[in-house]
GROMACS .gro file of C-alpha atoms in nm:
model
  227
    1MET     CA    1   3.710  14.139   9.364
    2THR     CA    2   3.302  14.141   9.175
    3GLU     CA    3   3.155  13.751   9.164
    4THR     CA    4   3.124  13.661   8.776
    5ILE     CA    5   2.898  13.325   8.666
    6LEU     CA    6   2.829  13.192   8.314
    7ILE     CA    7   2.518  13.084   8.324
    8LEU     CA    8   2.470  12.806   7.956
    9GLY     CA    9   2.127  12.847   7.816
   10GLY     CA   10   1.875  12.933   7.617
   11THR     CA   11   1.618  12.810   7.819
   12LYS     CA   12   1.320  12.884   8.011
   13GLU     CA   13   1.401  12.752   8.317
   14ALA     CA   14   1.829  12.979   8.279
   15ALA     CA   15   1.606  13.283   8.202
   16GLU     CA   16   1.393  13.233   8.485
   17LEU     CA   17   1.748  13.131   8.680
   18ALA     CA   18   1.950  13.507   8.558
   19ALA     CA   19   1.679  13.649   8.707
   20LYS     CA   20   1.726  13.523   9.097
   21MET     CA   21   2.071  13.495   9.072
   22ALA     CA   22   2.063  13.925   8.995
   23THR     CA   23   1.815  14.008   9.298
   24ALA     CA   24   1.957  13.687   9.548
   25LYS     CA   25   2.395  13.865   9.448
   26PRO     CA   26   2.322  14.177   9.272
   27SER     CA   27   2.719  14.278   9.310
   28ALA     CA   28   2.787  13.958   9.127
   29ARG     CA   29   2.760  14.004   8.671
   30ILE     CA   30   2.573  13.732   8.588
   31ILE     CA   31   2.667  13.658   8.195
   32SER     CA   32   2.366  13.494   8.021
   33SER     CA   33   2.528  13.234   7.690
   34LEU     CA   34   2.330  13.149   7.361
   35ALA     CA   35   2.414  12.997   7.068
   36GLY     CA   36   2.235  13.280   6.860
   37ARG     CA   37   1.916  12.976   6.640
   38THR     CA   38   1.689  13.274   6.798
   39ARG     CA   39   1.737  13.581   6.566
   40GLU     CA   40   1.619  13.852   6.803
   41PRO     CA   41   1.548  13.670   7.161
   42LYS     CA   42   1.420  13.792   7.495
   43PRO     CA   43   1.574  13.997   7.693
   44LEU     CA   44   1.801  13.807   7.960
   45VAL     CA   45   1.850  14.005   8.295
   46GLY     CA   46   2.216  14.064   8.347
   47GLU     CA   47   2.462  14.018   8.064
   48MET     CA   48   2.424  13.807   7.729
   49ARG     CA   49   2.648  13.692   7.511
   50ILE     CA   50   2.525  13.541   7.180
   51GLY     CA   51   2.734  13.236   6.936
   52GLY     CA   52   2.904  13.009   7.047
   53PHE     CA   53   3.353  12.953   7.233
   54GLY     CA   54   3.522  12.805   6.961
   55GLY     CA   55   3.531  12.457   7.173
   56PRO     CA   56   3.597  12.311   7.503
   57GLU     CA   57   3.970  12.526   7.462
   58GLY     CA   58   3.793  12.815   7.300
   59LEU     CA   59   3.543  12.840   7.622
   60ALA     CA   60   3.894  12.739   7.909
   61ASN     CA   61   4.048  13.055   7.744
   62TRP     CA   62   3.699  13.255   7.812
   63LEU     CA   63   3.708  13.171   8.150
   64ARG     CA   64   4.017  13.230   8.209
   65SER     CA   65   3.962  13.552   7.991
   66GLU     CA   66   3.666  13.675   8.180
   67ASN     CA   67   3.784  13.545   8.513
   68VAL     CA   68   3.465  13.338   8.532
   69ASP     CA   69   3.394  13.198   8.891
   70GLN     CA   70   3.104  12.939   8.822
   71VAL     CA   71   2.948  12.779   8.584
   72ILE     CA   72   2.650  12.684   8.571
   73ASP     CA   73   2.517  12.444   8.247
   74ALA     CA   74   2.146  12.535   8.190
   75THR     CA   75   2.120  12.393   7.879
   76HIS     CA   76   1.816  12.254   7.663
   77PRO     CA   77   1.901  11.824   7.733
   78PHE     CA   78   1.966  11.800   7.389
   79ALA     CA   79   2.226  11.963   7.392
   80THR     CA   80   2.503  11.745   7.497
   81GLN     CA   81   2.802  11.938   7.236
   82ILE     CA   82   2.853  12.270   7.478
   83SER     CA   83   2.705  11.993   7.763
   84SER     CA   84   3.016  11.856   7.674
   85ASN     CA   85   3.269  12.119   7.601
   86ALA     CA   86   3.176  12.315   7.947
   87LYS     CA   87   3.289  11.969   8.168
   88GLN     CA   88   3.597  11.943   7.987
   89ALA     CA   89   3.632  12.336   8.012
   90CYS     CA   90   3.608  12.355   8.394
   91MET     CA   91   3.835  12.053   8.481
   92ALA     CA   92   4.014  12.221   8.294
   93THR     CA   93   4.087  12.580   8.458
   94GLY     CA   94   3.978  12.401   8.823
   95THR     CA   95   3.606  12.656   8.765
   96PRO     CA   96   3.347  12.444   8.988
   97LEU     CA   97   3.020  12.385   8.718
   98GLN     CA   98   2.716  12.356   8.846
   99VAL     CA   99   2.481  12.094   8.639
  100ARG     CA  100   2.086  12.176   8.693
  101THR     CA  101   1.879  11.924   8.313
  102ARG     CA  102   1.486  11.890   8.303
  103ARG     CA  103   1.358  11.666   8.381
  104PRO     CA  104   1.225  11.426   8.110
  105TRP     CA  105   0.830  11.398   8.072
  106VAL     CA  106   0.666  11.099   8.248
  107GLU     CA  107   0.504  10.852   8.019
  108ARG     CA  108   0.064  10.932   8.149
  109GLN     CA  109  -0.280  10.727   8.122
  110GLY     CA  110  -0.410  10.889   7.756
  111ASP     CA  111  -0.089  10.980   7.653
  112ARG     CA  112  -0.021  10.770   7.316
  113TRP     CA  113   0.357  10.713   7.282
  114GLN     CA  114   0.579  10.544   7.065
  115HIS     CA  115   0.913  10.562   7.200
  116VAL     CA  116   1.251  10.651   6.953
  117GLY     CA  117   1.605  10.608   6.991
  118ASP     CA  118   1.639  10.900   6.769
  119ILE     CA  119   1.574  11.092   6.455
  120GLY     CA  120   1.637  10.800   6.277
  121GLU     CA  121   1.423  10.575   6.409
  122ALA     CA  122   1.167  10.953   6.420
  123VAL     CA  123   1.106  10.883   6.053
  124GLU     CA  124   1.120  10.533   6.001
  125ALA     CA  125   0.844  10.495   6.240
  126LEU     CA  126   0.639  10.749   6.064
  127PRO     CA  127   0.299  10.608   5.917
  128PRO     CA  128   0.239  10.669   5.523
  129ASN     CA  129   0.047  10.943   5.410
  130GLY     CA  130   0.004  11.090   5.723
  131ARG     CA  131  -0.059  11.480   5.858
  132ILE     CA  132   0.257  11.539   6.146
  133LEU     CA  133   0.320  11.860   6.372
  134LEU     CA  134   0.764  11.843   6.328
  135ALA     CA  135   0.766  12.012   6.686
  136LEU     CA  136   1.188  11.997   6.675
  137GLY     CA  137   1.441  12.260   6.594
  138SER     CA  138   1.557  12.362   6.229
  139GLN     CA  139   1.903  12.125   6.267
  140HIS     CA  140   1.725  11.830   6.245
  141ILE     CA  141   1.430  11.879   6.029
  142LYS     CA  142   1.614  11.774   5.713
  143PRO     CA  143   1.597  11.381   5.763
  144PHE     CA  144   1.233  11.343   5.732
  145ALA     CA  145   1.304  11.484   5.330
  146VAL     CA  146   1.262  11.126   5.240
  147ARG     CA  147   0.940  11.132   5.327
  148LYS     CA  148   0.782  11.195   5.036
  149ASP     CA  149   0.399  11.088   5.161
  150VAL     CA  150   0.387  11.305   5.437
  151TRP     CA  151   0.251  11.675   5.511
  152PHE     CA  152   0.484  11.763   5.801
  153LEU     CA  153   0.354  12.115   5.977
  154VAL     CA  154   0.723  12.273   6.082
  155ARG     CA  155   0.694  12.550   6.331
  156MET     CA  156   0.941  12.781   6.383
  157ILE     CA  157   1.012  13.107   6.592
  158ASP     CA  158   1.197  13.238   6.312
  159ALA     CA  159   1.218  13.153   5.931
  160PRO     CA  160   1.459  12.947   5.754
  161LYS     CA  161   1.776  13.073   5.576
  162THR     CA  162   1.653  12.854   5.268
  163PRO     CA  163   1.422  12.686   5.165
  164LEU     CA  164   1.283  12.405   5.410
  165SER     CA  165   1.390  12.094   5.160
  166LEU     CA  166   1.107  11.869   5.289
  167HIS     CA  167   0.838  11.769   4.993
  168ASN     CA  168   0.485  11.840   5.139
  169HIS     CA  169   0.519  12.088   5.391
  170HIS     CA  170   0.358  12.424   5.589
  171LEU     CA  171   0.636  12.685   5.765
  172LEU     CA  172   0.448  12.829   6.085
  173LEU     CA  173   0.639  13.082   6.203
  174GLU     CA  174   0.499  13.091   6.598
  175ARG     CA  175   0.643  13.086   6.881
  176PRO     CA  176   0.470  12.764   7.080
  177SER     CA  177   0.166  12.856   7.307
  178PRO     CA  178   0.168  12.734   7.734
  179ASP     CA  179  -0.194  12.660   7.698
  180TRP     CA  180  -0.322  12.379   7.560
  181ARG     CA  181  -0.580  12.454   7.465
  182ASP     CA  182  -0.432  12.640   7.215
  183GLU     CA  183  -0.171  12.388   7.103
  184ARG     CA  184  -0.538  12.184   7.079
  185ALA     CA  185  -0.696  12.452   6.793
  186MET     CA  186  -0.328  12.453   6.626
  187LEU     CA  187  -0.360  12.102   6.531
  188VAL     CA  188  -0.702  12.053   6.490
  189LYS     CA  189  -0.722  12.406   6.224
  190HIS     CA  190  -0.424  12.160   6.090
  191GLY     CA  191  -0.566  11.815   6.097
  192ILE     CA  192  -0.297  11.679   6.257
  193THR     CA  193  -0.275  11.314   6.268
  194MET     CA  194   0.058  11.231   6.467
  195ILE     CA  195   0.313  11.454   6.656
  196ILE     CA  196   0.688  11.376   6.614
  197CYS     CA  197   0.899  11.562   6.929
  198ARG     CA  198   1.240  11.568   7.172
  199ASN     CA  199   1.180  11.477   7.545
  200SER     CA  200   1.292  11.734   7.679
  201GLY     CA  201   1.074  11.812   7.954
  202GLY     CA  202   0.989  12.178   8.101
  203ALA     CA  203   0.653  12.309   8.149
  204GLY     CA  204   0.753  12.570   7.836
  205ALA     CA  205   0.676  12.265   7.584
  206TYR     CA  206   0.426  12.049   7.686
  207ALA     CA  207   0.121  12.204   7.615
  208LYS     CA  208   0.128  11.994   7.256
  209VAL     CA  209   0.198  11.691   7.529
  210GLU     CA  210  -0.136  11.823   7.691
  211ALA     CA  211  -0.387  11.853   7.355
  212ALA     CA  212  -0.246  11.574   7.172
  213ARG     CA  213  -0.365  11.338   7.463
  214ASN     CA  214  -0.730  11.571   7.479
  215LEU     CA  215  -0.747  11.472   7.107
  216ASP     CA  216  -0.622  11.106   7.172
  217LEU     CA  217  -0.312  11.125   6.875
  218PRO     CA  218   0.019  10.976   6.824
  219ILE     CA  219   0.379  11.129   6.970
  220ILE     CA  220   0.667  11.001   6.806
  221MET     CA  221   0.875  11.090   7.171
  222ILE     CA  222   1.257  11.059   7.041
  223GLY     CA  223   1.460  10.926   7.406
  224ARG     CA  224   1.728  11.111   7.534
  225ALA     CA  225   2.112  10.901   7.502
  226ASP     CA  226   2.136  10.887   7.912
  227GLY     CA  227   1.775  10.776   7.869
   0.00000   0.00000   0.00000
């Protein structure tokens, strides 16, 4: 019988894993599951499934119906809900679960990080009258609307379905560059004085951290729940 592997993805590492597994196991059925926040995701090797499963019970039913032999959790480190659902569903169905979590970034010499525990702390930590790059997902923008004294640069891959609730802001529709020089130029162009981001780890989103170091810009770094 054909081996079926479900990759819970949405990250660069998950896409690379799907390609590697397709090469290593050409007869296997490789399915990558994406949350669906990006309207036109990049093509992936193998099958692609978009959208939620309906909680742990829905995922468990899906694993049974598709005869999944293995689940690999390669989701974003802050995607805690799907990771919890996967753990419960795999336990309920007896499906082997492998977790591949990016290591968090480590503060280096020249970095100016202010560590906070969550979005609420990040809002409170903002200095007055700053020009802030909000390097966060669209679902985390609304809490910053209370800071009417601050100007925000919001970068998204897709335009939001409804107008942003921020008082003063500019919307930049583009993917982050992997080159810190490009990120530096963007920060300089918009007069950014501080960055807010989550410690997601990985190489794909690190360029902005390098650019901030080069410019001696402070970063409010939101840590992971697991430390």
